[in-house]
Amino acid sequence: MLNLVLFGPPGAGKGTQSSNIIKEFGLIHLSTGDIFRANIGNSTDLGKLAKSYIDKGQLVPDEVTIEMLKSEVNKFDDPKGFIFDGFPRTKVQAEALDEFLAEKNSKIAGMIALEVPEDELKERLRKRAINSGRTDDADPKIIANRIDVYNKETAPVKVFYKQQDKLHLINGKGSIEEITKAIVKTINAIKD
Ligand code: ADP
């Protein structure tokens, strides 16, 4: 299995880039944000719980998120690999993922971290709010909170993978195609 973590702050372009990459490498895209939103759309218990955090720009608790991620991974029989988008978002989640994959005799091959300056992120999220209908994009205060949570709780996950020599930084500012090319090149290097 080729398992990758696509990492970056809110608005970095993880969703956009994931869809390009899965086509190229035949991987399964698992976005915890998308799974939460699907649950919210279907008004499941998980969705109701997640909404209460997401609408404030907070993280959904680790325990709930980890269980959900595991059960999504387990839905696939003999997968070629996964691209994890929006997960792990805390050090606890990163440790749980390593342990879970080790049980399957697998591992994370690398983390691709998209780097985008904060001003640009805020501008992208503001624009996205107009079309996406995402309540967490609509309010500048909630956006600021998400970026804050990212800096405090999520950025340390980069250090976690750096210590394992698995961190690959990519400039996330530029055209979508240019960024896809840079990511594809990096993944090819990780694979070999
Ligand atoms: P973005 O990266 O643009 O903020 P996502 O779609 O990845 O958006 O996530 C939206 C929201 O879903 C997050 O702000 C958070 O509340 C929740 N969420 C997503 N993934 C996780 C996770 N791994 N752990 C905790 N909460 C999560």
mmCIF file of C-alpha atoms and ligand atoms in Angstrom:
data_model
loop_
_atom_site.group_PDB
_atom_site.id
_atom_site.type_symbol
_atom_site.label_atom_id
_atom_site.label_comp_id
_atom_site.label_asym_id
_atom_site.label_seq_id
_atom_site.Cartn_x
_atom_site.Cartn_y
_atom_site.Cartn_z
ATOM 1 C CA MET A 1 0.000 0.000 0.000
ATOM 2 C CA LEU A 2 1.141 3.543 -0.721
ATOM 3 C CA ASN A 3 -0.213 5.745 2.056
ATOM 4 C CA LEU A 4 0.287 9.490 1.994
ATOM 5 C CA VAL A 5 -0.775 12.366 4.199
ATOM 6 C CA LEU A 6 -1.735 15.554 2.395
ATOM 7 C CA PHE A 7 -1.261 18.345 4.853
ATOM 8 C CA GLY A 8 -1.796 22.076 4.993
ATOM 9 C CA PRO A 9 -3.776 24.835 6.665
ATOM 10 C CA PRO A 10 -7.459 25.468 5.864
ATOM 11 C CA GLY A 11 -7.679 26.742 2.293
ATOM 12 C CA ALA A 12 -4.292 25.364 1.234
ATOM 13 C CA GLY A 13 -5.842 23.390 -1.628
ATOM 14 C CA LYS A 14 -5.791 19.871 -0.174
ATOM 15 C CA GLY A 15 -9.158 18.899 -1.670
ATOM 16 C CA THR A 16 -8.339 20.231 -5.141
ATOM 17 C CA GLN A 17 -4.937 18.568 -5.232
ATOM 18 C CA SER A 18 -6.238 15.262 -3.854
ATOM 19 C CA SER A 19 -8.598 14.770 -6.757
ATOM 20 C CA ASN A 20 -5.734 15.312 -9.221
ATOM 21 C CA ILE A 21 -3.391 12.954 -7.379
ATOM 22 C CA ILE A 22 -5.783 10.029 -6.952
ATOM 23 C CA LYS A 23 -6.265 9.971 -10.730
ATOM 24 C CA GLU A 24 -2.514 9.759 -11.272
ATOM 25 C CA PHE A 25 -1.760 7.068 -8.666
ATOM 26 C CA GLY A 26 -5.039 5.155 -8.236
ATOM 27 C CA LEU A 27 -5.226 5.918 -4.523
ATOM 28 C CA ILE A 28 -8.312 6.275 -2.341
ATOM 29 C CA HIS A 29 -9.001 9.804 -1.123
ATOM 30 C CA LEU A 30 -10.156 9.975 2.495
ATOM 31 C CA SER A 31 -11.039 13.471 3.672
ATOM 32 C CA THR A 32 -12.244 13.636 7.254
ATOM 33 C CA GLY A 33 -13.840 17.035 6.530
ATOM 34 C CA ASP A 34 -15.824 15.536 3.605
ATOM 35 C CA ILE A 35 -16.896 12.544 5.717
ATOM 36 C CA PHE A 36 -18.076 14.840 8.515
ATOM 37 C CA ARG A 37 -19.989 16.984 6.018
ATOM 38 C CA ALA A 38 -21.648 13.896 4.496
ATOM 39 C CA ASN A 39 -22.742 12.884 8.016
ATOM 40 C CA ILE A 40 -24.042 16.388 8.687
ATOM 41 C CA GLY A 41 -25.985 16.247 5.403
ATOM 42 C CA ASN A 42 -27.577 12.947 6.439
ATOM 43 C CA SER A 43 -28.235 14.182 10.003
ATOM 44 C CA THR A 44 -26.530 11.170 11.566
ATOM 45 C CA ASP A 45 -25.570 11.212 15.269
ATOM 46 C CA LEU A 46 -21.938 11.606 14.232
ATOM 47 C CA GLY A 47 -22.934 14.506 11.978
ATOM 48 C CA LYS A 48 -24.802 16.293 14.765
ATOM 49 C CA LEU A 49 -21.862 15.912 17.105
ATOM 50 C CA ALA A 50 -19.335 17.035 14.472
ATOM 51 C CA LYS A 51 -21.418 20.065 13.502
ATOM 52 C CA SER A 52 -21.318 21.416 17.033
ATOM 53 C CA TYR A 53 -17.519 21.650 16.773
ATOM 54 C CA ILE A 54 -17.100 22.501 13.081
ATOM 55 C CA ASP A 55 -19.462 25.486 13.278
ATOM 56 C CA LYS A 56 -17.230 27.014 15.933
ATOM 57 C CA GLY A 57 -14.042 26.347 14.002
ATOM 58 C CA GLN A 58 -12.922 23.772 16.583
ATOM 59 C CA LEU A 59 -11.612 20.268 16.009
ATOM 60 C CA VAL A 60 -13.904 17.292 16.443
ATOM 61 C CA PRO A 61 -12.566 15.268 19.430
ATOM 62 C CA ASP A 62 -9.705 12.870 18.611
ATOM 63 C CA GLU A 63 -11.451 9.729 19.827
ATOM 64 C CA VAL A 64 -14.460 10.257 17.545
ATOM 65 C CA THR A 65 -12.333 11.237 14.539
ATOM 66 C CA ILE A 66 -9.913 8.322 14.920
ATOM 67 C CA GLU A 67 -12.725 5.742 15.175
ATOM 68 C CA MET A 68 -14.411 7.196 12.108
ATOM 69 C CA LEU A 69 -11.186 7.153 10.085
ATOM 70 C CA LYS A 70 -10.451 3.538 11.005
ATOM 71 C CA SER A 71 -13.895 2.365 10.007
ATOM 72 C CA GLU A 72 -13.599 4.198 6.649
ATOM 73 C CA VAL A 73 -10.234 2.563 5.912
ATOM 74 C CA ASN A 74 -11.630 -0.850 6.866
ATOM 75 C CA LYS A 75 -14.391 -0.508 4.266
ATOM 76 C CA PHE A 76 -11.851 -1.225 1.519
ATOM 77 C CA ASP A 77 -10.700 -4.670 0.530
ATOM 78 C CA ASP A 78 -7.071 -4.831 -0.621
ATOM 79 C CA PRO A 79 -6.660 -1.097 -1.379
ATOM 80 C CA LYS A 80 -3.742 0.223 -3.433
ATOM 81 C CA GLY A 81 -3.266 2.935 -0.849
ATOM 82 C CA PHE A 82 -4.807 6.037 0.679
ATOM 83 C CA ILE A 83 -4.335 9.720 0.545
ATOM 84 C CA PHE A 84 -5.353 11.090 3.929
ATOM 85 C CA ASP A 85 -6.637 14.650 3.653
ATOM 86 C CA GLY A 86 -7.373 16.589 6.840
ATOM 87 C CA PHE A 87 -6.113 13.691 8.966
ATOM 88 C CA PRO A 88 -4.072 13.440 11.176
ATOM 89 C CA ARG A 89 -4.721 16.904 12.570
ATOM 90 C CA THR A 90 -3.259 16.363 16.054
ATOM 91 C CA LYS A 91 -0.256 14.456 17.371
ATOM 92 C CA VAL A 92 -2.609 11.972 19.067
ATOM 93 C CA GLN A 93 -4.249 11.264 15.701
ATOM 94 C CA ALA A 94 -0.829 10.840 14.039
ATOM 95 C CA GLU A 95 0.234 8.300 16.659
ATOM 96 C CA ALA A 96 -3.064 6.430 16.352
ATOM 97 C CA LEU A 97 -2.678 6.296 12.563
ATOM 98 C CA ASP A 98 0.845 4.861 12.784
ATOM 99 C CA GLU A 99 -0.340 2.193 15.201
ATOM 100 C CA PHE A 100 -3.396 1.342 13.091
ATOM 101 C CA LEU A 101 -1.355 1.004 9.885
ATOM 102 C CA ALA A 102 1.318 -1.036 11.658
ATOM 103 C CA GLU A 103 -1.402 -3.558 12.600
ATOM 104 C CA LYS A 104 -2.012 -3.883 8.860
ATOM 105 C CA ASN A 105 1.723 -4.258 8.178
ATOM 106 C CA SER A 106 1.664 -0.897 6.484
ATOM 107 C CA LYS A 107 2.824 2.664 7.135
ATOM 108 C CA ILE A 108 2.741 6.284 6.007
ATOM 109 C CA ALA A 109 5.213 6.645 3.147
ATOM 110 C CA GLY A 110 5.313 10.429 3.319
ATOM 111 C CA MET A 111 3.627 13.664 4.199
ATOM 112 C CA ILE A 112 3.102 16.276 1.498
ATOM 113 C CA ALA A 113 2.724 19.644 3.234
ATOM 114 C CA LEU A 114 1.324 22.533 1.210
ATOM 115 C CA GLU A 115 2.658 25.892 2.309
ATOM 116 C CA VAL A 116 0.574 29.013 1.708
ATOM 117 C CA PRO A 117 0.928 32.428 3.385
ATOM 118 C CA GLU A 118 -1.812 33.334 5.861
ATOM 119 C CA ASP A 119 -3.115 36.385 3.938
ATOM 120 C CA GLU A 120 -3.627 34.269 0.851
ATOM 121 C CA LEU A 121 -5.443 31.576 2.899
ATOM 122 C CA LYS A 122 -7.908 34.070 4.349
ATOM 123 C CA GLU A 123 -8.612 35.445 0.883
ATOM 124 C CA ARG A 124 -9.178 31.955 -0.595
ATOM 125 C CA LEU A 125 -11.548 30.936 2.226
ATOM 126 C CA ARG A 126 -13.506 34.168 1.847
ATOM 127 C CA LYS A 127 -13.961 33.451 -1.870
ATOM 128 C CA ARG A 128 -14.796 29.779 -1.248
ATOM 129 C CA ALA A 129 -17.553 30.767 1.197
ATOM 130 C CA ILE A 130 -19.502 32.406 -1.633
ATOM 131 C CA ASN A 131 -19.840 29.134 -3.580
ATOM 132 C CA SER A 132 -19.325 26.314 -1.096
ATOM 133 C CA GLY A 133 -22.164 27.084 1.283
ATOM 134 C CA ARG A 134 -19.823 25.979 4.101
ATOM 135 C CA THR A 135 -20.883 27.709 7.294
ATOM 136 C CA ASP A 136 -17.330 27.472 8.655
ATOM 137 C CA ASP A 137 -16.067 29.561 5.697
ATOM 138 C CA ALA A 138 -18.650 32.321 6.013
ATOM 139 C CA ASP A 139 -17.553 34.060 9.200
ATOM 140 C CA PRO A 140 -14.086 35.696 9.437
ATOM 141 C CA LYS A 141 -14.038 35.005 13.191
ATOM 142 C CA ILE A 142 -14.525 31.257 12.619
ATOM 143 C CA ILE A 143 -11.854 31.295 9.888
ATOM 144 C CA ALA A 144 -9.443 33.036 12.271
ATOM 145 C CA ASN A 145 -10.220 30.382 14.902
ATOM 146 C CA ARG A 146 -9.512 27.533 12.442
ATOM 147 C CA ILE A 147 -6.173 29.074 11.498
ATOM 148 C CA ASP A 148 -5.383 29.499 15.188
ATOM 149 C CA VAL A 149 -6.257 25.852 15.947
ATOM 150 C CA TYR A 150 -4.129 24.864 12.956
ATOM 151 C CA ASN A 151 -1.103 26.770 14.273
ATOM 152 C CA LYS A 152 -1.457 25.427 17.817
ATOM 153 C CA GLU A 153 -2.641 21.828 17.398
ATOM 154 C CA THR A 154 -2.103 20.803 13.801
ATOM 155 C CA ALA A 155 1.253 22.328 12.840
ATOM 156 C CA PRO A 156 3.064 20.037 15.384
ATOM 157 C CA VAL A 157 1.980 17.068 13.223
ATOM 158 C CA LYS A 158 4.524 18.305 10.656
ATOM 159 C CA VAL A 159 7.271 17.945 13.263
ATOM 160 C CA PHE A 160 6.051 14.400 13.979
ATOM 161 C CA TYR A 161 6.644 13.353 10.354
ATOM 162 C CA LYS A 162 9.812 15.425 10.017
ATOM 163 C CA GLN A 163 11.288 13.412 12.880
ATOM 164 C CA GLN A 164 10.515 10.290 10.861
ATOM 165 C CA ASP A 165 12.182 11.851 7.789
ATOM 166 C CA LYS A 166 8.887 11.792 5.930
ATOM 167 C CA LEU A 167 8.142 15.492 5.509
ATOM 168 C CA HIS A 168 8.015 16.980 1.993
ATOM 169 C CA LEU A 169 7.274 20.703 1.745
ATOM 170 C CA ILE A 170 5.523 22.006 -1.368
ATOM 171 C CA ASN A 171 4.883 25.627 -2.275
ATOM 172 C CA GLY A 172 1.074 25.871 -2.364
ATOM 173 C CA LYS A 173 1.006 29.262 -4.064
ATOM 174 C CA GLY A 174 0.855 29.188 -7.853
ATOM 175 C CA SER A 175 -1.371 27.612 -10.499
ATOM 176 C CA ILE A 176 -3.241 24.400 -9.636
ATOM 177 C CA GLU A 177 -1.380 22.596 -12.459
ATOM 178 C CA GLU A 178 2.052 23.711 -11.286
ATOM 179 C CA ILE A 179 1.327 22.541 -7.757
ATOM 180 C CA THR A 180 -0.041 19.193 -9.000
ATOM 181 C CA LYS A 181 3.171 18.689 -11.007
ATOM 182 C CA ALA A 182 5.337 19.382 -7.960
ATOM 183 C CA ILE A 183 3.288 16.939 -5.856
ATOM 184 C CA VAL A 184 3.387 14.191 -8.502
ATOM 185 C CA LYS A 185 7.166 14.560 -8.767
ATOM 186 C CA THR A 186 7.505 14.274 -4.986
ATOM 187 C CA ILE A 187 5.255 11.207 -4.775
ATOM 188 C CA ASN A 188 7.247 9.491 -7.533
ATOM 189 C CA ALA A 189 10.402 10.129 -5.514
ATOM 190 C CA ILE A 190 8.743 8.783 -2.337
ATOM 191 C CA LYS A 191 7.611 5.624 -4.167
ATOM 192 C CA ASP A 192 11.082 4.724 -5.491
HETATM 193 P P1 ADP B 1 -10.314 22.855 6.050
HETATM 194 O O1 ADP B 1 -9.013 22.139 5.901
HETATM 195 O O2 ADP B 1 -10.650 23.741 4.913
HETATM 196 O O3 ADP B 1 -10.484 23.562 7.363
HETATM 197 P P2 ADP B 1 -11.760 20.306 6.303
HETATM 198 O O4 ADP B 1 -12.830 19.990 5.333
HETATM 199 O O5 ADP B 1 -10.520 19.493 6.267
HETATM 200 O O6 ADP B 1 -11.477 21.832 6.044
HETATM 201 O O7 ADP B 1 -12.331 20.267 7.815
HETATM 202 C C1 ADP B 1 -13.446 21.004 8.194
HETATM 203 C C2 ADP B 1 -13.650 20.878 9.701
HETATM 204 O O8 ADP B 1 -13.908 19.501 10.047
HETATM 205 C C3 ADP B 1 -12.454 21.285 10.564
HETATM 206 O O9 ADP B 1 -12.408 22.677 10.823
HETATM 207 C C4 ADP B 1 -12.720 20.444 11.843
HETATM 208 O O10 ADP B 1 -13.691 21.060 12.662
HETATM 209 C C5 ADP B 1 -13.312 19.155 11.302
HETATM 210 N N1 ADP B 1 -12.257 18.130 11.078
HETATM 211 C C6 ADP B 1 -11.815 17.668 9.872
HETATM 212 N N2 ADP B 1 -10.834 16.767 10.028
HETATM 213 C C7 ADP B 1 -10.614 16.656 11.378
HETATM 214 C C8 ADP B 1 -9.717 15.910 12.176
HETATM 215 N N3 ADP B 1 -8.806 15.085 11.641
HETATM 216 N N4 ADP B 1 -9.790 16.056 13.534
HETATM 217 C C9 ADP B 1 -10.679 16.879 14.083
HETATM 218 N N5 ADP B 1 -11.551 17.618 13.397
HETATM 219 C C10 ADP B 1 -11.536 17.523 12.040
#
